GROMACS .gro file of C-alpha atoms in nm:
model
  126
    1MET     CA    1   5.974  10.594  -2.814
    2PHE     CA    2   5.815  10.988  -2.784
    3GLU     CA    3   5.523  10.981  -2.960
    4ILE     CA    4   5.307  11.314  -3.046
    5THR     CA    5   4.886  11.324  -3.098
    6VAL     CA    6   4.763  11.447  -3.376
    7ASP     CA    7   4.393  11.441  -3.457
    8GLY     CA    8   4.340  11.202  -3.141
    9VAL     CA    9   4.597  10.984  -3.317
   10ALA     CA   10   4.957  10.864  -3.087
   11TYR     CA   11   5.177  10.907  -3.390
   12PRO     CA   12   5.603  10.712  -3.262
   13LEU     CA   13   5.837  10.970  -3.317
   14ARG     CA   14   6.223  10.860  -3.308
   15PHE     CA   15   6.504  11.055  -3.350
   16GLY     CA   16   6.799  10.782  -3.392
   17MET     CA   17   7.085  10.778  -3.677
   18GLY     CA   18   6.768  10.757  -3.950
   19PHE     CA   19   6.634  11.037  -3.877
   20LEU     CA   20   6.998  11.212  -3.776
   21ARG     CA   21   7.100  11.119  -4.063
   22GLU     CA   22   6.792  11.277  -4.293
   23ILE     CA   23   6.776  11.609  -4.108
   24ASN     CA   24   7.189  11.695  -4.179
   25ARG     CA   25   7.145  11.559  -4.504
   26THR     CA   26   6.911  11.892  -4.574
   27VAL     CA   27   7.169  12.167  -4.488
   28GLN     CA   28   7.522  12.169  -4.625
   29THR     CA   29   7.802  12.339  -4.570
   30PRO     CA   30   8.167  12.376  -4.713
   31VAL     CA   31   8.538  12.209  -4.581
   32ASP     CA   32   8.754  12.501  -4.569
   33GLY     CA   33   9.048  12.414  -4.718
   34ALA     CA   34   8.940  12.108  -4.854
   35PRO     CA   35   8.756  12.137  -5.197
   36GLY     CA   36   8.409  11.898  -5.208
   37VAL     CA   37   8.431  11.866  -4.860
   38LYS     CA   38   8.073  11.953  -4.672
   39ASN     CA   39   7.950  11.928  -4.402
   40SER     CA   40   7.632  11.775  -4.308
   41VAL     CA   41   7.479  12.019  -4.036
   42GLY     CA   42   7.137  12.028  -4.081
   43LEU     CA   43   7.046  11.897  -3.735
   44ARG     CA   44   7.186  12.214  -3.548
   45HIS     CA   45   7.026  12.422  -3.828
   46MET     CA   46   6.686  12.261  -3.777
   47ALA     CA   47   6.760  12.305  -3.409
   48GLY     CA   48   6.896  12.602  -3.413
   49ARG     CA   49   6.553  12.691  -3.633
   50LEU     CA   50   6.371  12.557  -3.349
   51ILE     CA   51   6.529  12.790  -3.035
   52ASP     CA   52   6.410  13.127  -3.262
   53GLY     CA   53   6.082  12.982  -3.303
   54GLN     CA   54   6.034  12.901  -3.630
   55VAL     CA   55   5.653  12.662  -3.668
   56GLU     CA   56   5.802  12.588  -4.036
   57ALA     CA   57   6.111  12.419  -3.863
   58LEU     CA   58   5.871  12.203  -3.578
   59LEU     CA   59   5.717  12.033  -3.908
   60GLU     CA   60   5.961  11.965  -4.005
   61VAL     CA   61   6.140  11.831  -3.779
   62ILE     CA   62   5.791  11.604  -3.669
   63TYR     CA   63   5.770  11.489  -4.064
   64LEU     CA   64   6.133  11.341  -3.982
   65ALA     CA   65   6.102  11.186  -3.777
   66ASN     CA   66   5.810  11.008  -3.811
   67LYS     CA   67   5.899  10.859  -4.136
   68THR     CA   68   5.978  10.569  -4.081
   69GLU     CA   69   5.691  10.501  -3.785
   70SER     CA   70   5.390  10.353  -3.806
   71PRO     CA   71   5.114  10.526  -3.874
   72ARG     CA   72   5.283  10.754  -4.087
   73LEU     CA   73   5.171  11.183  -4.034
   74THR     CA   74   5.131  11.362  -4.320
   75MET     CA   75   5.222  11.724  -4.427
   76GLN     CA   76   4.896  11.781  -4.446
   77ALA     CA   77   4.816  11.669  -4.159
   78LEU     CA   78   5.015  11.837  -3.949
   79GLU     CA   79   5.040  12.217  -4.087
   80ALA     CA   80   4.617  12.170  -3.974
   81TRP     CA   81   4.710  12.073  -3.644
   82VAL     CA   82   4.884  12.322  -3.645
   83GLU     CA   83   4.613  12.614  -3.780
   84ASP     CA   84   4.378  12.386  -3.446
   85GLU     CA   85   4.307  12.604  -3.173
   86GLY     CA   86   4.331  12.375  -2.970
   87THR     CA   87   4.714  12.332  -2.970
   88ASP     CA   88   4.969  12.519  -2.777
   89ILE     CA   89   5.231  12.585  -3.034
   90ASP     CA   90   5.467  12.664  -2.662
   91GLU     CA   91   5.396  12.346  -2.567
   92GLU     CA   92   5.515  12.192  -2.895
   93PHE     CA   93   5.793  12.345  -2.959
   94ASP     CA   94   5.892  12.274  -2.566
   95ARG     CA   95   5.860  11.866  -2.631
   96VAL     CA   96   6.021  11.867  -2.932
   97MET     CA   97   6.334  11.988  -2.822
   98ASP     CA   98   6.286  11.794  -2.439
   99PHE     CA   99   6.309  11.481  -2.705
  100LEU     CA  100   6.569  11.611  -2.949
  101ARG     CA  101   6.812  11.687  -2.585
  102THR     CA  102   6.766  11.307  -2.468
  103ALA     CA  103   6.770  11.090  -2.777
  104ASN     CA  104   7.070  10.966  -2.785
  105ALA     CA  105   7.157  10.995  -3.120
  106THR     CA  106   7.083  11.440  -3.110
  107LYS     CA  107   7.078  11.478  -2.751
  108LYS     CA  108   7.513  11.627  -2.783
  109GLU     CA  109   7.544  11.801  -3.003
  110VAL     CA  110   7.144  12.009  -2.939
  111ARG     CA  111   7.322  12.035  -2.599
  112LEU     CA  112   7.653  12.144  -2.741
  113LEU     CA  113   7.392  12.428  -3.045
  114GLU     CA  114   7.167  12.570  -2.653
  115GLU     CA  115   7.575  12.601  -2.471
  116VAL     CA  116   7.673  12.804  -2.803
  117VAL     CA  117   7.331  12.985  -2.802
  118ALA     CA  118   7.319  13.088  -2.386
  119LYS     CA  119   7.727  13.241  -2.403
  120SER     CA  120   7.565  13.433  -2.719
  121LEU     CA  121   7.309  13.567  -2.544
  122ALA     CA  122   7.510  13.639  -2.193
  123ALA     CA  123   7.752  13.854  -2.449
  124ALA     CA  124   7.481  14.016  -2.613
  125GLU     CA  125   7.295  14.172  -2.322
  126GLU     CA  126   7.709  14.269  -2.219
   0.00000   0.00000   0.00000
């Protein structure tokens, strides 16, 4: 079980199938050659935003990972946590990415995305 501490309270985060279904619903793309069919790509999209360092993505991922757990985080509490100077936001990005890299439901897709990003960066440097 993964957790995050906000204002001294430990909140559990579950990066399981429920999380995967929920986050994938956030972004859908049409499938070429299949009218009316869409791919759910929310995890890929959100992981990319995390890699880019987008704070809103960090909060959305944490919020969705806590959605089925107790105690429940509110977006307002998460926003205050991010604005707190005592929060090491870089460390939190790393921790959430580590959670996504190790959870069975998310690790394969996140690792594939990171490989694509690494190849793209290497090609850009050439």
